[in-house]
């Protein structure tokens, strides 16, 4: 019978020294009693710096770090399969300042550390298939900068970041049980910042005090699931610039009991709060008001953007007849406050112009309906996007009662109110979040009134607005009109 004394002694030694079972080598770091001249192979022979552990390690090894403060430059898990195990109470920073930790190797793991340091990123992951768990980032610019593919992030916190809590540009990232607590300024909580950030899962995440947006997905992101996520006090409204992301049980602020309000509304103390008149007439700088049966009239804003600044629900419309014997066919549109862009030099936004230069052309797509606003025409006008090339959005008029050769804008916005011109998205074909509500209303008498309630209330982000336009479906007699008011909940 052969007795493996060497193996037994090795197991006994490991048990006495509390060395975990691990197939790679383990390198020990003790920021108080260690020494980089030691072997680093046992807790009693620990190095004093994490950097020395990274120098000694090979792919597949682990570095075990004792509680303490570690202010080091250029820490990078650059080898595949490296693991960084931190006892509770490990604080890592690069006070030069610089990124506290980079993970550029694939299949790496980091757990247990507390990262801090003003003016720097806490942890940046450029490798693929990495795992981050039970981490805390504080007083940094960006808490977690994730550029790799298939990163797993679990039970993490970013606190008092000055730019972004979680900046995700890599695909198939999974973030669970995470908190992003900003400083209350122009920060983001969870930011899918690149069109490559597809098929990510954010689950049970909480954001607060991120005024730019608690959650934001840029144009081109797709297939992302944000499930059971909460946006709390101090957060800006979520921004999702692509229709192919999914928000399951998303909650912004505290849920309230069902309530209904009307806008505009009288205050009972002398302010009328009159309903808004919607007219089937169309006009432009050249043509006076005219109605042609089955052509759109001019748009009318019922709720200007930035009036209701917190998230709200659009429940329906109150409609009051002011013209008799008419059949009105109308569309109510969401004015998407998050998808707007101001004029940025280029051509004047005046009658007949088709090429409009905006600050950010990436917001718009071919076939969008956009609403062009200025303080000259506060009800604005609706035109259709025919193409987008960089910052230049080319628009055409919808077919109108004025016929050819009328093209481009209807009104002289720049001549009359330069510096106030803004383009908003109001409809994108096939995108549910920008679909409007079509409603019909037949006015037999001038006192007729009907309440239009949508089948399901539409969730609106803070500062979104509403506009309505109508068709006279009965005849071509001018000045067919009705009044309307918005029904909404907080």
Tab-separated table of C-alpha atoms in Angstrom:
chain	number	residue	atom	x	y	z
A	1	UNK	CA	0.000	0.000	0.000
A	2	UNK	CA	1.421	3.351	-1.029
A	3	UNK	CA	0.733	6.397	1.143
A	4	UNK	CA	0.823	9.790	-0.548
A	5	UNK	CA	2.584	11.657	2.262
A	6	UNK	CA	3.513	14.605	0.060
A	7	UNK	CA	-0.082	15.113	-1.018
A	8	UNK	CA	-1.372	14.801	2.547
A	9	UNK	CA	1.184	17.295	3.814
A	10	UNK	CA	0.247	19.734	1.051
A	11	UNK	CA	-3.451	19.461	1.913
A	12	UNK	CA	-2.715	19.840	5.644
A	13	UNK	CA	-0.589	22.913	5.004
A	14	UNK	CA	-3.298	24.455	2.818
A	15	UNK	CA	-5.939	23.833	5.484
A	16	UNK	CA	-3.781	25.338	8.251
A	17	UNK	CA	-3.070	28.436	6.165
A	18	UNK	CA	-6.711	28.708	4.964
A	19	UNK	CA	-5.585	28.525	1.337
A	20	UNK	CA	-8.622	27.967	-0.928
A	21	UNK	CA	-8.653	25.112	-3.399
A	22	UNK	CA	-7.686	26.560	-6.769
A	23	UNK	CA	-5.955	24.953	-9.725
A	24	UNK	CA	-3.919	28.037	-10.635
A	25	UNK	CA	-1.393	29.758	-8.403
A	26	UNK	CA	-2.620	32.222	-5.773
A	27	UNK	CA	-0.620	35.382	-5.104
A	28	UNK	CA	-1.206	37.157	-1.792
A	29	UNK	CA	-1.214	40.906	-1.210
A	30	UNK	CA	-1.020	42.616	2.196
A	31	UNK	CA	-0.868	46.395	1.985
A	32	UNK	CA	0.229	46.751	5.609
A	33	UNK	CA	2.648	43.928	6.415
A	34	UNK	CA	3.594	42.670	2.951
A	35	UNK	CA	6.789	43.238	0.999
A	36	UNK	CA	7.325	43.052	-2.751
A	37	UNK	CA	10.597	41.220	-2.011
A	38	UNK	CA	8.602	38.311	-0.532
A	39	UNK	CA	7.598	35.250	-2.538
A	40	UNK	CA	3.918	36.213	-2.571
A	41	UNK	CA	2.969	32.526	-2.400
A	42	UNK	CA	1.465	32.458	1.122
A	43	UNK	CA	-0.346	34.977	3.328
A	44	UNK	CA	2.739	35.243	5.540
A	45	UNK	CA	4.928	35.926	2.486
A	46	UNK	CA	2.523	38.393	0.838
A	47	UNK	CA	3.502	41.190	-1.530
A	48	UNK	CA	2.675	44.743	-0.499
A	49	UNK	CA	1.277	45.888	-3.892
A	50	UNK	CA	-1.333	44.487	-6.246
A	51	UNK	CA	0.940	45.501	-9.107
A	52	UNK	CA	3.616	43.038	-7.983
A	53	UNK	CA	1.023	40.297	-7.895
A	54	UNK	CA	0.081	41.103	-11.496
A	55	UNK	CA	3.740	40.934	-12.531
A	56	UNK	CA	4.159	37.481	-10.967
A	57	UNK	CA	0.864	35.990	-12.128
A	58	UNK	CA	0.322	34.019	-15.304
A	59	UNK	CA	-2.928	33.287	-17.122
A	60	UNK	CA	-5.349	31.392	-14.906
A	61	UNK	CA	-3.885	32.585	-11.587
A	62	UNK	CA	-5.619	34.460	-8.766
A	63	UNK	CA	-4.580	37.425	-6.648
A	64	UNK	CA	-5.933	37.553	-3.089
A	65	UNK	CA	-5.886	41.012	-1.499
A	66	UNK	CA	-6.083	41.741	2.240
A	67	UNK	CA	-8.217	44.640	3.525
A	68	UNK	CA	-6.411	47.957	3.240
A	69	UNK	CA	-5.795	50.954	0.994
A	70	UNK	CA	-4.031	50.488	-2.347
A	71	UNK	CA	-3.119	53.612	-4.336
A	72	UNK	CA	-1.435	52.230	-7.445
A	73	UNK	CA	-0.867	53.247	-11.056
A	74	UNK	CA	-1.689	51.198	-14.142
A	75	UNK	CA	-3.364	48.143	-12.626
A	76	UNK	CA	-4.499	45.891	-15.480
A	77	UNK	CA	-5.719	42.297	-15.458
A	78	UNK	CA	-4.194	41.772	-18.887
A	79	UNK	CA	-3.917	37.972	-18.883
A	80	UNK	CA	-6.790	35.630	-19.654
A	81	UNK	CA	-8.433	33.894	-16.734
A	82	UNK	CA	-6.956	36.126	-14.009
A	83	UNK	CA	-9.007	36.586	-10.843
A	84	UNK	CA	-8.794	39.382	-8.287
A	85	UNK	CA	-10.232	38.385	-4.903
A	86	UNK	CA	-10.599	41.247	-2.438
A	87	UNK	CA	-11.436	40.949	1.230
A	88	UNK	CA	-14.109	43.320	2.443
A	89	UNK	CA	-12.412	46.635	3.154
A	90	UNK	CA	-10.069	46.674	0.147
A	91	UNK	CA	-9.897	50.232	-1.279
A	92	UNK	CA	-8.265	50.691	-4.691
A	93	UNK	CA	-7.546	53.972	-6.452
A	94	UNK	CA	-5.092	55.725	-8.751
A	95	UNK	CA	-4.760	59.219	-7.308
A	96	UNK	CA	-2.635	60.540	-10.201
A	97	UNK	CA	-5.619	60.420	-11.241
A	98	UNK	CA	-6.200	57.483	-13.533
A	99	UNK	CA	-8.441	54.485	-14.058
A	100	UNK	CA	-8.260	52.458	-10.853
A	101	UNK	CA	-8.448	49.062	-12.590
A	102	UNK	CA	-8.466	47.909	-16.214
A	103	UNK	CA	-9.547	44.398	-17.160
A	104	UNK	CA	-8.191	43.770	-20.653
A	105	UNK	CA	-7.869	39.986	-20.438
A	106	UNK	CA	-10.698	37.622	-21.324
A	107	UNK	CA	-12.550	35.439	-18.803
A	108	UNK	CA	-11.343	37.503	-15.825
A	109	UNK	CA	-13.089	37.916	-12.475
A	110	UNK	CA	-13.036	40.807	-9.994
A	111	UNK	CA	-14.878	40.692	-6.689
A	112	UNK	CA	-15.140	42.525	-3.392
A	113	UNK	CA	-13.230	45.771	-4.060
A	114	UNK	CA	-14.108	49.378	-3.246
A	115	UNK	CA	-12.886	51.778	-5.955
A	116	UNK	CA	-12.622	55.527	-5.497
A	117	UNK	CA	-10.874	58.599	-6.757
A	118	UNK	CA	-12.092	61.940	-8.168
A	119	UNK	CA	-11.561	62.567	-11.852
A	120	UNK	CA	-11.111	58.933	-12.837
A	121	UNK	CA	-12.892	55.776	-13.963
A	122	UNK	CA	-13.288	53.102	-11.300
A	123	UNK	CA	-13.102	49.990	-13.487
A	124	UNK	CA	-12.856	49.591	-17.248
A	125	UNK	CA	-13.488	46.221	-18.897
A	126	UNK	CA	-12.198	45.763	-22.443
A	127	UNK	CA	-11.833	41.975	-22.318
A	128	UNK	CA	-14.626	39.543	-23.138
A	129	UNK	CA	-16.568	37.132	-20.903
A	130	UNK	CA	-15.553	38.826	-17.640
A	131	UNK	CA	-17.323	38.802	-14.270
A	132	UNK	CA	-17.647	41.636	-11.723
A	133	UNK	CA	-19.337	41.054	-8.365
A	134	UNK	CA	-19.889	42.813	-5.022
A	135	UNK	CA	-18.036	45.962	-6.073
A	136	UNK	CA	-18.416	49.561	-4.920
A	137	UNK	CA	-17.358	52.641	-6.935
A	138	UNK	CA	-17.431	56.072	-5.298
A	139	UNK	CA	-16.469	59.657	-6.174
A	140	UNK	CA	-15.419	58.774	-9.724
A	141	UNK	CA	-16.278	60.074	-13.184
A	142	UNK	CA	-17.567	56.705	-14.425
A	143	UNK	CA	-18.216	53.773	-12.139
A	144	UNK	CA	-18.179	50.893	-14.623
A	145	UNK	CA	-17.000	51.388	-18.221
A	146	UNK	CA	-17.872	48.184	-20.071
A	147	UNK	CA	-16.509	47.802	-23.604
A	148	UNK	CA	-16.113	44.017	-23.788
A	149	UNK	CA	-18.621	41.352	-24.809
A	150	UNK	CA	-20.605	39.128	-22.414
A	151	UNK	CA	-19.727	40.929	-19.181
A	152	UNK	CA	-21.550	39.755	-16.039
A	153	UNK	CA	-22.093	42.389	-13.320
A	154	UNK	CA	-23.816	41.435	-10.073
A	155	UNK	CA	-24.480	43.279	-6.782
A	156	UNK	CA	-22.573	46.477	-7.543
A	157	UNK	CA	-22.916	50.164	-6.632
A	158	UNK	CA	-21.787	53.386	-8.278
A	159	UNK	CA	-22.136	56.342	-5.910
A	160	UNK	CA	-21.440	60.051	-6.430
A	161	UNK	CA	-20.213	59.588	-10.002
A	162	UNK	CA	-19.910	62.841	-11.926
A	163	UNK	CA	-20.562	61.499	-15.452
A	164	UNK	CA	-22.081	57.992	-15.609
A	165	UNK	CA	-22.643	55.109	-13.250
A	166	UNK	CA	-22.640	52.282	-15.802
A	167	UNK	CA	-21.437	53.085	-19.334
A	168	UNK	CA	-22.187	50.056	-21.510
A	169	UNK	CA	-20.884	49.911	-25.080
A	170	UNK	CA	-20.350	46.152	-25.360
A	171	UNK	CA	-23.066	43.657	-26.361
A	172	UNK	CA	-24.702	40.987	-24.221
A	173	UNK	CA	-23.846	42.643	-20.926
A	174	UNK	CA	-25.834	41.414	-17.926
A	175	UNK	CA	-26.265	43.769	-14.957
A	176	UNK	CA	-28.248	42.525	-11.966
A	177	UNK	CA	-28.973	44.056	-8.562
A	178	UNK	CA	-27.111	47.303	-9.280
A	179	UNK	CA	-27.421	50.874	-7.984
A	180	UNK	CA	-26.369	54.113	-9.704
A	181	UNK	CA	-26.551	57.078	-7.310
A	182	UNK	CA	-25.317	60.222	-9.051
A	183	UNK	CA	-24.391	63.610	-7.651
A	184	UNK	CA	-27.622	65.259	-8.797
A	185	UNK	CA	-26.137	67.112	-11.747
A	186	UNK	CA	-25.914	66.291	-15.442
A	187	UNK	CA	-25.165	62.605	-14.937
A	188	UNK	CA	-26.517	59.318	-16.252
A	189	UNK	CA	-27.238	56.196	-14.267
A	190	UNK	CA	-27.293	53.324	-16.762
A	191	UNK	CA	-26.153	54.329	-20.250
A	192	UNK	CA	-26.160	52.048	-23.287
A	193	UNK	CA	-23.846	54.431	-25.065
A	194	UNK	CA	-23.041	52.662	-28.327
A	195	UNK	CA	-25.146	51.089	-31.063
A	196	UNK	CA	-23.163	47.872	-30.487
A	197	UNK	CA	-24.707	47.509	-27.017
A	198	UNK	CA	-27.308	44.950	-28.113
A	199	UNK	CA	-29.035	42.090	-26.288
A	200	UNK	CA	-28.102	43.333	-22.829
A	201	UNK	CA	-30.089	42.554	-19.685
A	202	UNK	CA	-30.548	45.043	-16.854
A	203	UNK	CA	-32.491	43.472	-14.007
A	204	UNK	CA	-33.422	44.860	-10.590
A	205	UNK	CA	-31.406	48.041	-11.132
A	206	UNK	CA	-32.009	51.343	-9.327
A	207	UNK	CA	-31.036	54.845	-10.403
A	208	UNK	CA	-31.369	58.138	-8.571
A	209	UNK	CA	-29.934	61.659	-8.713
A	210	UNK	CA	-28.953	61.315	-12.388
A	211	UNK	CA	-30.503	64.424	-13.886
A	212	UNK	CA	-29.647	63.781	-17.544
A	213	UNK	CA	-31.269	60.348	-17.487
A	214	UNK	CA	-31.594	57.480	-15.086
A	215	UNK	CA	-31.567	55.142	-18.090
A	216	UNK	CA	-30.591	55.919	-21.671
A	217	UNK	CA	-30.302	53.788	-24.838
A	218	UNK	CA	-28.785	55.459	-27.903
A	219	UNK	CA	-29.973	55.092	-31.486
A	220	UNK	CA	-29.179	51.681	-32.943
A	221	UNK	CA	-29.294	49.659	-29.738
A	222	UNK	CA	-31.635	46.694	-30.077
A	223	UNK	CA	-32.922	43.663	-28.239
A	224	UNK	CA	-32.087	44.995	-24.792
A	225	UNK	CA	-34.269	44.009	-21.838
A	226	UNK	CA	-34.637	46.340	-18.858
A	227	UNK	CA	-36.628	44.373	-16.316
A	228	UNK	CA	-37.864	45.413	-12.866
A	229	UNK	CA	-35.768	48.592	-12.990
A	230	UNK	CA	-36.552	51.723	-10.962
A	231	UNK	CA	-35.801	55.393	-11.578
A	232	UNK	CA	-36.018	57.441	-8.394
A	233	UNK	CA	-35.696	60.938	-6.991
A	234	UNK	CA	-33.599	63.400	-8.976
A	235	UNK	CA	-33.510	61.304	-12.138
A	236	UNK	CA	-34.109	62.670	-15.600
A	237	UNK	CA	-36.633	60.807	-17.725
A	238	UNK	CA	-35.510	57.645	-19.419
A	239	UNK	CA	-34.281	58.118	-22.980
A	240	UNK	CA	-34.720	55.301	-25.460
A	241	UNK	CA	-33.934	56.301	-29.015
A	242	UNK	CA	-34.675	52.910	-30.541
A	243	UNK	CA	-38.008	51.045	-30.651
A	244	UNK	CA	-36.397	47.616	-30.302
A	245	UNK	CA	-35.622	47.686	-26.579
A	246	UNK	CA	-38.001	46.305	-23.968
A	247	UNK	CA	-38.974	47.794	-20.601
A	248	UNK	CA	-40.677	45.232	-18.368
A	249	UNK	CA	-42.246	46.584	-15.160
A	250	UNK	CA	-40.189	49.770	-15.337
A	251	UNK	CA	-41.063	52.267	-12.588
A	252	UNK	CA	-40.210	55.969	-12.555
A	253	UNK	CA	-40.619	57.788	-9.237
A	254	UNK	CA	-43.219	56.419	-6.838
A	255	UNK	CA	-46.374	54.984	-8.278
A	256	UNK	CA	-49.496	56.958	-7.374
A	257	UNK	CA	-53.151	56.102	-7.102
A	258	UNK	CA	-55.140	56.553	-10.303
A	259	UNK	CA	-55.839	60.228	-10.906
A	260	UNK	CA	-57.076	62.347	-13.780
A	261	UNK	CA	-56.505	65.962	-14.703
A	262	UNK	CA	-57.455	68.187	-17.618
A	263	UNK	CA	-55.213	70.610	-19.512
A	264	UNK	CA	-55.833	73.474	-20.072
A	265	UNK	CA	-57.915	73.862	-16.908
A	266	UNK	CA	-59.556	76.866	-15.197
A	267	UNK	CA	-58.423	77.665	-11.671
A	268	UNK	CA	-61.847	78.794	-10.427
A	269	UNK	CA	-60.396	82.183	-9.548
A	270	UNK	CA	-60.884	84.000	-12.811
A	271	UNK	CA	-58.464	82.146	-15.104
A	272	UNK	CA	-60.533	80.575	-17.876
A	273	UNK	CA	-58.272	77.710	-18.947
A	274	UNK	CA	-60.133	77.540	-22.243
A	275	UNK	CA	-59.960	74.426	-24.381
A	276	UNK	CA	-57.741	74.646	-27.466
A	277	UNK	CA	-59.303	75.225	-30.908
A	278	UNK	CA	-58.379	72.751	-33.673
A	279	UNK	CA	-59.201	73.904	-37.204
A	280	UNK	CA	-59.349	72.001	-40.501
A	281	UNK	CA	-58.019	75.035	-42.387
A	282	UNK	CA	-54.486	75.003	-43.786
A	283	UNK	CA	-52.352	77.985	-44.741
A	284	UNK	CA	-48.780	79.146	-45.288
A	285	UNK	CA	-46.872	82.378	-45.934
A	286	UNK	CA	-48.269	82.502	-49.482
A	287	UNK	CA	-51.800	81.132	-49.111
A	288	UNK	CA	-54.526	82.230	-46.752
A	289	UNK	CA	-56.630	79.824	-44.697
A	290	UNK	CA	-58.436	77.246	-46.814
A	291	UNK	CA	-60.135	73.888	-46.328
A	292	UNK	CA	-60.242	71.122	-48.890
A	293	UNK	CA	-62.149	67.998	-47.942
A	294	UNK	CA	-59.905	65.179	-46.673
A	295	UNK	CA	-56.701	67.254	-46.452
A	296	UNK	CA	-54.986	67.982	-43.149
A	297	UNK	CA	-55.458	71.322	-41.484
A	298	UNK	CA	-52.696	73.049	-39.548
A	299	UNK	CA	-51.437	71.344	-36.355
A	300	UNK	CA	-52.512	72.762	-33.021
A	301	UNK	CA	-50.551	72.251	-29.819
A	302	UNK	CA	-52.722	71.156	-26.910
A	303	UNK	CA	-49.793	70.744	-24.517
A	304	UNK	CA	-46.532	72.524	-25.243
A	305	UNK	CA	-43.335	70.592	-24.444
A	306	UNK	CA	-41.778	71.131	-21.003
A	307	UNK	CA	-45.100	71.934	-19.279
A	308	UNK	CA	-45.502	68.596	-17.456
A	309	UNK	CA	-41.900	67.971	-16.424
A	310	UNK	CA	-42.405	64.653	-14.612
A	311	UNK	CA	-43.508	61.397	-16.223
A	312	UNK	CA	-47.261	61.299	-16.873
A	313	UNK	CA	-49.901	59.204	-18.609
A	314	UNK	CA	-52.018	60.336	-21.544
A	315	UNK	CA	-55.542	59.076	-20.880
A	316	UNK	CA	-57.594	60.754	-23.609
A	317	UNK	CA	-59.169	63.963	-24.892
A	318	UNK	CA	-62.269	66.038	-24.213
A	319	UNK	CA	-63.807	67.227	-27.515
A	320	UNK	CA	-66.280	70.139	-27.772
A	321	UNK	CA	-68.094	70.930	-31.039
A	322	UNK	CA	-67.997	74.529	-32.234
A	323	UNK	CA	-69.123	73.867	-35.850
A	324	UNK	CA	-72.292	71.979	-36.733
A	325	UNK	CA	-72.912	69.288	-39.311
A	326	UNK	CA	-69.273	68.209	-39.693
A	327	UNK	CA	-67.418	64.937	-39.613
A	328	UNK	CA	-63.900	65.416	-38.260
A	329	UNK	CA	-61.147	62.807	-38.559
A	330	UNK	CA	-58.220	63.674	-36.342
A	331	UNK	CA	-54.815	62.516	-35.148
A	332	UNK	CA	-53.276	63.323	-31.785
A	333	UNK	CA	-49.469	63.088	-31.701
A	334	UNK	CA	-46.862	62.836	-28.980
A	335	UNK	CA	-44.249	65.594	-29.246
A	336	UNK	CA	-41.150	63.615	-28.244
A	337	UNK	CA	-39.095	65.953	-26.078
A	338	UNK	CA	-36.145	63.540	-25.896
A	339	UNK	CA	-35.893	63.426	-29.698
A	340	UNK	CA	-35.501	67.023	-30.716
A	341	UNK	CA	-32.706	69.060	-32.242
A	342	UNK	CA	-32.258	72.778	-32.754
A	343	UNK	CA	-31.334	74.510	-35.997
A	344	UNK	CA	-27.561	74.673	-36.380
A	345	UNK	CA	-26.556	77.248	-38.992
A	346	UNK	CA	-27.021	76.097	-42.587
A	347	UNK	CA	-30.035	77.254	-44.570
A	348	UNK	CA	-32.684	79.486	-43.090
A	349	UNK	CA	-35.774	77.575	-41.977
A	350	UNK	CA	-38.153	79.577	-44.120
A	351	UNK	CA	-40.972	78.947	-46.581
A	352	UNK	CA	-40.017	76.525	-49.340
A	353	UNK	CA	-36.754	75.372	-47.736
A	354	UNK	CA	-36.112	71.619	-47.858
A	355	UNK	CA	-32.584	71.133	-46.455
A	356	UNK	CA	-32.615	71.829	-42.727
A	357	UNK	CA	-29.375	71.658	-40.718
A	358	UNK	CA	-29.785	70.469	-37.128
A	359	UNK	CA	-27.376	69.961	-34.249
A	360	UNK	CA	-27.896	66.177	-34.234
A	361	UNK	CA	-29.191	64.581	-37.415
A	362	UNK	CA	-28.851	61.043	-35.998
A	363	UNK	CA	-32.140	61.532	-34.149
A	364	UNK	CA	-34.159	61.479	-37.370
A	365	UNK	CA	-34.817	58.878	-40.081
A	366	UNK	CA	-36.286	58.778	-43.564
A	367	UNK	CA	-40.120	58.864	-43.534
A	368	UNK	CA	-40.341	60.365	-40.040
A	369	UNK	CA	-42.955	63.019	-39.446
A	370	UNK	CA	-41.332	65.957	-37.686
A	371	UNK	CA	-42.795	69.038	-36.087
A	372	UNK	CA	-40.933	72.274	-36.746
A	373	UNK	CA	-41.381	74.892	-34.021
A	374	UNK	CA	-40.366	78.498	-33.545
A	375	UNK	CA	-41.643	81.317	-31.387
A	376	UNK	CA	-42.972	82.820	-34.624
A	377	UNK	CA	-45.270	79.808	-35.096
A	378	UNK	CA	-45.792	78.200	-31.700
A	379	UNK	CA	-48.199	75.681	-33.227
A	380	UNK	CA	-45.456	74.909	-35.722
A	381	UNK	CA	-45.856	72.774	-38.813
A	382	UNK	CA	-45.547	69.095	-39.718
A	383	UNK	CA	-43.319	67.962	-42.592
A	384	UNK	CA	-41.996	64.590	-43.720
A	385	UNK	CA	-38.320	63.565	-43.739
A	386	UNK	CA	-37.188	62.393	-47.182
A	387	UNK	CA	-33.528	61.777	-46.292
A	388	UNK	CA	-30.878	62.388	-43.637
A	389	UNK	CA	-27.189	63.043	-44.367
A	390	UNK	CA	-25.171	63.935	-41.284
A	391	UNK	CA	-26.678	67.076	-39.767
A	392	UNK	CA	-28.799	67.848	-42.857
A	393	UNK	CA	-32.403	66.681	-42.659
A	394	UNK	CA	-34.185	66.996	-46.002
A	395	UNK	CA	-37.942	67.481	-45.708
A	396	UNK	CA	-40.938	67.577	-48.026
A	397	UNK	CA	-44.489	68.733	-47.538
A	398	UNK	CA	-47.189	66.165	-47.366
A	399	UNK	CA	-49.588	66.464	-50.309
A	400	UNK	CA	-51.753	69.479	-49.516
A	401	UNK	CA	-54.680	71.426	-50.893
A	402	UNK	CA	-52.232	73.991	-52.258
A	403	UNK	CA	-50.737	71.515	-54.745
A	404	UNK	CA	-47.503	71.804	-56.750
A	405	UNK	CA	-45.035	73.470	-56.781
A	406	UNK	CA	-45.399	74.009	-53.032
A	407	UNK	CA	-42.537	72.184	-51.310
A	408	UNK	CA	-40.605	72.362	-48.072
A	409	UNK	CA	-41.508	74.493	-45.101
A	410	UNK	CA	-44.690	76.562	-44.927
A	411	UNK	CA	-43.536	79.386	-42.674
A	412	UNK	CA	-40.666	81.884	-42.327
A	413	UNK	CA	-39.359	80.717	-38.982
A	414	UNK	CA	-35.811	82.095	-39.256
A	415	UNK	CA	-36.779	85.453	-40.742
A	416	UNK	CA	-39.186	86.097	-37.890
A	417	UNK	CA	-37.654	84.247	-34.913
A	418	UNK	CA	-34.053	83.236	-35.586
A	419	UNK	CA	-32.503	81.177	-32.815
A	420	UNK	CA	-35.762	79.595	-31.659
A	421	UNK	CA	-36.173	76.937	-34.370
A	422	UNK	CA	-36.415	73.324	-33.137
A	423	UNK	CA	-37.280	70.057	-34.892
A	424	UNK	CA	-39.146	67.368	-32.895
A	425	UNK	CA	-40.015	63.801	-33.835
A	426	UNK	CA	-43.784	63.226	-33.739
A	427	UNK	CA	-44.172	59.953	-35.613
A	428	UNK	CA	-41.978	57.103	-36.830
A	429	UNK	CA	-43.695	54.360	-38.835
A	430	UNK	CA	-43.898	51.054	-36.999
A	431	UNK	CA	-42.663	52.459	-33.709
A	432	UNK	CA	-45.290	51.978	-31.034
A	433	UNK	CA	-43.927	54.617	-28.693
A	434	UNK	CA	-44.399	57.329	-31.328
A	435	UNK	CA	-47.742	56.206	-32.724
A	436	UNK	CA	-50.525	58.741	-32.325
A	437	UNK	CA	-54.241	58.261	-31.689
A	438	UNK	CA	-56.737	58.477	-34.548
A	439	UNK	CA	-60.202	59.583	-33.453
A	440	UNK	CA	-63.433	60.484	-35.259
A	441	UNK	CA	-65.932	63.092	-34.135
A	442	UNK	CA	-69.212	64.054	-35.756
A	443	UNK	CA	-70.674	67.391	-34.683
A	444	UNK	CA	-74.430	67.620	-35.136
A	445	UNK	CA	-74.831	70.626	-32.874
A	446	UNK	CA	-72.556	73.377	-31.651
A	447	UNK	CA	-72.830	72.153	-28.060
A	448	UNK	CA	-71.972	68.522	-28.731
A	449	UNK	CA	-69.262	67.107	-26.492
A	450	UNK	CA	-67.557	63.729	-26.312
A	451	UNK	CA	-64.872	62.232	-24.076
A	452	UNK	CA	-62.303	60.189	-25.994
A	453	UNK	CA	-60.534	57.696	-23.725
A	454	UNK	CA	-57.753	55.646	-25.241
A	455	UNK	CA	-58.078	51.888	-24.854
A	456	UNK	CA	-54.933	52.012	-22.736
A	457	UNK	CA	-53.287	55.065	-21.208
A	458	UNK	CA	-50.063	56.002	-22.995
A	459	UNK	CA	-46.994	56.518	-20.829
A	460	UNK	CA	-45.335	59.859	-21.529
A	461	UNK	CA	-41.945	61.026	-20.351
A	462	UNK	CA	-41.523	64.321	-18.579
A	463	UNK	CA	-41.656	67.366	-20.897
A	464	UNK	CA	-43.353	65.467	-23.750
A	465	UNK	CA	-46.085	67.491	-25.442
A	466	UNK	CA	-49.230	66.799	-27.485
A	467	UNK	CA	-50.503	68.243	-30.750
A	468	UNK	CA	-53.643	67.545	-32.784
A	469	UNK	CA	-54.585	68.074	-36.409
A	470	UNK	CA	-57.841	67.314	-38.165
A	471	UNK	CA	-59.483	66.669	-41.534
A	472	UNK	CA	-62.877	68.018	-42.551
A	473	UNK	CA	-64.439	64.834	-43.871
A	474	UNK	CA	-67.745	66.467	-44.848
A	475	UNK	CA	-67.005	69.302	-47.270
A	476	UNK	CA	-64.540	72.002	-48.310
A	477	UNK	CA	-66.099	74.815	-46.320
A	478	UNK	CA	-63.562	76.888	-44.406
A	479	UNK	CA	-63.305	77.191	-40.636
A	480	UNK	CA	-64.548	73.743	-39.620
A	481	UNK	CA	-63.318	73.404	-36.064
A	482	UNK	CA	-63.704	71.962	-32.584
A	483	UNK	CA	-62.197	72.613	-29.168
A	484	UNK	CA	-60.265	70.025	-27.188
A	485	UNK	CA	-58.500	69.495	-23.878
A	486	UNK	CA	-56.071	66.847	-22.687
A	487	UNK	CA	-56.967	64.217	-20.064
A	488	UNK	CA	-53.867	63.041	-18.202
A	489	UNK	CA	-52.704	61.373	-15.017
A	490	UNK	CA	-49.647	61.980	-12.861
